Coordinates of C-alpha atoms in Angstrom, one line a residue:
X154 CA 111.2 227.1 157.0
X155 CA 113.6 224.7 155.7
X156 CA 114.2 222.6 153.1
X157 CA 112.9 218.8 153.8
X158 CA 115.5 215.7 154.0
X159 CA 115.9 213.0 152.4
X160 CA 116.3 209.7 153.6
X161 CA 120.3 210.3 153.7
X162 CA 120.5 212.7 155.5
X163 CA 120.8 215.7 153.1
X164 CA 118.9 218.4 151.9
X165 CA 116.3 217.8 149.0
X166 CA 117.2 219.7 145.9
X167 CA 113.8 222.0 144.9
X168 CA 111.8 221.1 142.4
X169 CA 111.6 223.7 139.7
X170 CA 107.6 224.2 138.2
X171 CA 108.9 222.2 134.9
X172 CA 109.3 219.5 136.5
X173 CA 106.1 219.5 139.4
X174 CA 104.5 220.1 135.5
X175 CA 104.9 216.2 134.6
X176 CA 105.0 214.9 137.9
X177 CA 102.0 213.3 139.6
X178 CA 101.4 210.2 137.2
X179 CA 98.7 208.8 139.1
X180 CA 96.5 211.2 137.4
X181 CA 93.8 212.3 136.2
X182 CA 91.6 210.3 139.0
X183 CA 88.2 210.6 138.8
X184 CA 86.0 209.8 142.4
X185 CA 82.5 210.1 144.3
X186 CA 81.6 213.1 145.2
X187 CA 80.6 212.0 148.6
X188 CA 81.1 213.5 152.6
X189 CA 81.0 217.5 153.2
X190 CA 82.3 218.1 149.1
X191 CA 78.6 217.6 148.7
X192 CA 77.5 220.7 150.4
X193 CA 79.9 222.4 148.1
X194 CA 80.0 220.4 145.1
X195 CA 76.2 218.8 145.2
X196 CA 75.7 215.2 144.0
X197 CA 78.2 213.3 141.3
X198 CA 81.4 212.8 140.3
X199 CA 84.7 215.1 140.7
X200 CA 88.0 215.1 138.7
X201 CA 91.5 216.0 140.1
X202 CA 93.5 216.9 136.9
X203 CA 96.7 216.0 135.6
X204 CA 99.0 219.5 135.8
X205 CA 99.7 218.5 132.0
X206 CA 96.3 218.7 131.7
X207 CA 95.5 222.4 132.5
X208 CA 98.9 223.3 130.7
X209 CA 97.3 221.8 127.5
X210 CA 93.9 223.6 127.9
X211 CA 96.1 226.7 129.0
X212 CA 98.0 226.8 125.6
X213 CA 94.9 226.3 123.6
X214 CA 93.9 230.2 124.5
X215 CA 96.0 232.4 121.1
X216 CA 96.7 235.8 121.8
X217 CA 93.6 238.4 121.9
X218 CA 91.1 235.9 123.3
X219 CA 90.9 234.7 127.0
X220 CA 89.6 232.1 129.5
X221 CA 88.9 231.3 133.0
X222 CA 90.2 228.8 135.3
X223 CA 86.3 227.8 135.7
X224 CA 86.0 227.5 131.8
X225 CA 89.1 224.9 132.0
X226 CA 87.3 223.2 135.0
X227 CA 83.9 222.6 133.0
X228 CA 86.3 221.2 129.9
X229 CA 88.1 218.9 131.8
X230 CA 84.8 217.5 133.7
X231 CA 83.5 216.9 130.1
X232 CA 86.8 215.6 129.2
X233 CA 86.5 212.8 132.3
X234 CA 83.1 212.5 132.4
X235 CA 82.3 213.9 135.6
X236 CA 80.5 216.7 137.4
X237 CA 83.2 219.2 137.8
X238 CA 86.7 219.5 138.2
X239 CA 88.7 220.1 141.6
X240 CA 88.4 223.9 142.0
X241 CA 91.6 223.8 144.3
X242 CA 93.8 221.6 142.8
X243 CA 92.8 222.7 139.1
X244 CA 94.2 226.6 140.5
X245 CA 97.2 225.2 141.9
X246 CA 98.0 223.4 138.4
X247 CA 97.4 226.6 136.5
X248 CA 99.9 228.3 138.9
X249 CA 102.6 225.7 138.3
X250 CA 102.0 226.2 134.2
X251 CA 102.3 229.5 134.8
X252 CA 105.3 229.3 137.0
X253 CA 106.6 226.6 134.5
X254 CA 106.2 229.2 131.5
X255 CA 108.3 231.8 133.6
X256 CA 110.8 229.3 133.7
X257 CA 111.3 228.2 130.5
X258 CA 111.0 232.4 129.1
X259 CA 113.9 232.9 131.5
X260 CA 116.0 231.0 129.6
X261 CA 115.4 232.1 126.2
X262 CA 112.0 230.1 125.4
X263 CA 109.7 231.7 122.9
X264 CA 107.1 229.2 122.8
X265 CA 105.4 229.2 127.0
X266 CA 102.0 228.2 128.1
X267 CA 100.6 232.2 127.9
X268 CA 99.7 232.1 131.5
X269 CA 98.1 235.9 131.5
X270 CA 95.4 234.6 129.3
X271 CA 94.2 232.9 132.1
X272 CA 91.8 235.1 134.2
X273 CA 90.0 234.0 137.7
X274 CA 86.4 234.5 137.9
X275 CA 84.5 237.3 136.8
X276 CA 88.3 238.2 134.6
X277 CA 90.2 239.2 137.4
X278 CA 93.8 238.8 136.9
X279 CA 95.8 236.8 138.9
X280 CA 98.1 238.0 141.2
X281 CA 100.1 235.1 142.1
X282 CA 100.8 234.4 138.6
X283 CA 104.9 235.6 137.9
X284 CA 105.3 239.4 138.1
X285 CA 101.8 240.1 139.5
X286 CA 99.4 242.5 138.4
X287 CA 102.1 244.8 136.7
X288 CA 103.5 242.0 134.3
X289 CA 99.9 240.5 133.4
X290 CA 99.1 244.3 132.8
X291 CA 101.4 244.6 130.3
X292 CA 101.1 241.9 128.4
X293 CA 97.2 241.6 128.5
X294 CA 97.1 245.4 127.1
X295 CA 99.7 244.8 124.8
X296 CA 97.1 241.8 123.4
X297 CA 94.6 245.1 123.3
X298 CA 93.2 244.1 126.5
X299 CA 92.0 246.9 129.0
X300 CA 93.0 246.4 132.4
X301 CA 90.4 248.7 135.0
X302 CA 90.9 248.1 138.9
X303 CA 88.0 247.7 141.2
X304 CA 89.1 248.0 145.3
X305 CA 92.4 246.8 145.3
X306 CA 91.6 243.8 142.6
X307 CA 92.1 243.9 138.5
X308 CA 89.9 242.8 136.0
X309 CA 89.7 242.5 132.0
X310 CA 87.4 245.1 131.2
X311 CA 84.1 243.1 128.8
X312 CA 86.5 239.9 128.9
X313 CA 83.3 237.8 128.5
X314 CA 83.5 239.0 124.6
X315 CA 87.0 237.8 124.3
X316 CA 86.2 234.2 125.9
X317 CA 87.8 231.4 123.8
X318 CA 86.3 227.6 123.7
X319 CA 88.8 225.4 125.6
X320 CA 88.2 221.5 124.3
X321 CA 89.8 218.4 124.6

C-alpha cells in the first residue's frame, strides 16, 4: 500500500505517533447514544476522547500499580459526563501514547507515558503495544509484576490488587 498524495502531487510525509498525539482538536465530543451503538452500548450518552486525554490518564499509573483501558474509559465518561467512553477509539488512543512513548525513549527521553502499565481486560498485556509481549514482559516484572500465559495470550498474574485510581 502506498503512501497517500497530497493535493500537489507528492507524497505525504508520515505522521510520527507524537504528533497523531495532539492532533484531532475537535475533541473530546460527547453525542447520543442512538442507532445499533444501543444494542452494544444501551441507553445514554458516549464520549470519543481527546488522544491527550488517555495520555494524561495513562501517565497517572506510577510504577508498581496498574490499570485497564476500561478503568480509563469509566474515568473519562465521568470526566464528560456521559455513559461510557468509545471502547474503539479510546484503544486506538492508548496505542498512539504508547507508540508516542517509544518514540520519544528512542531518542534519549526519560520521562514517557509508561504504556506497559496499561493492561486490556481481565490484565492481559497488549500485544500491539512497542516490542510485544517480550518488552511489556520485561518491564512489567522488573516493576515486580508476574507475567503467566494462558493459550497463546499474557496476563498480570492478581493485577486486580495492583489497580491504581485513574481521575481527572
Amino acid at each position: 500500500m502506498s503512501q497517500p498524495k497530497t493535493a500537489s502531487g507528492k507524497r505525504a510525509r508520515k505522521r510520527s505517533s507524537r504528533e497523531k498525539l495532539t492532533d484531532y482538536t475537535d475533541l473530546p465530543r460527547t453525542a447520543a447514544i442512538d442507532g445499533t451503538k444501543t444494542r452494544h452500548w444501551g441507553e445514554g450518552t458516549f464520549v470519543i476522547p481527546a488522544p491527550r486525554e488517555v495520555d494524561a490518564a495513562m501517565r497517572q499509573v506510577e510504577s508498581g500499580d496498574l490499570t485497564t483501558i476500561d478503568a480509563i474509559r469509566a474515568a473519562l465518561a465521568e470526566k464528560h459526563g456521559a455513559t461510557i467512553a468509545c471502547p474503539l477509539t479510546t484503544g486506538i488512543f492508548a496505542w498512539i501514547a504508547a507508540h508516542a512513548a517509544a518514540e520519544s525513549e528512542a531518542e534519549g527521553s526519560d520521562s514517557i507515558t509508561p504504556y506497559w502499565r496499561t493492561l486490556k481486560a481481565r490484565g492481559e498485556l497488549n500485544p500491539k503495544y512497542p516490542g510485544g509481549i517480550e518488552n511489556l514482559r520485561q518491564r512489567l516484572e522488573n516493576e515486580g509484576h508476574t507475567i503467566v500465559q494462558r493459550g497463546k495470550r499474557f496476563f498480570v498474574a492478581d493485577f486486580e490488587r495492583c489497580l491504581a485510581s485513574v481521575r481527572f
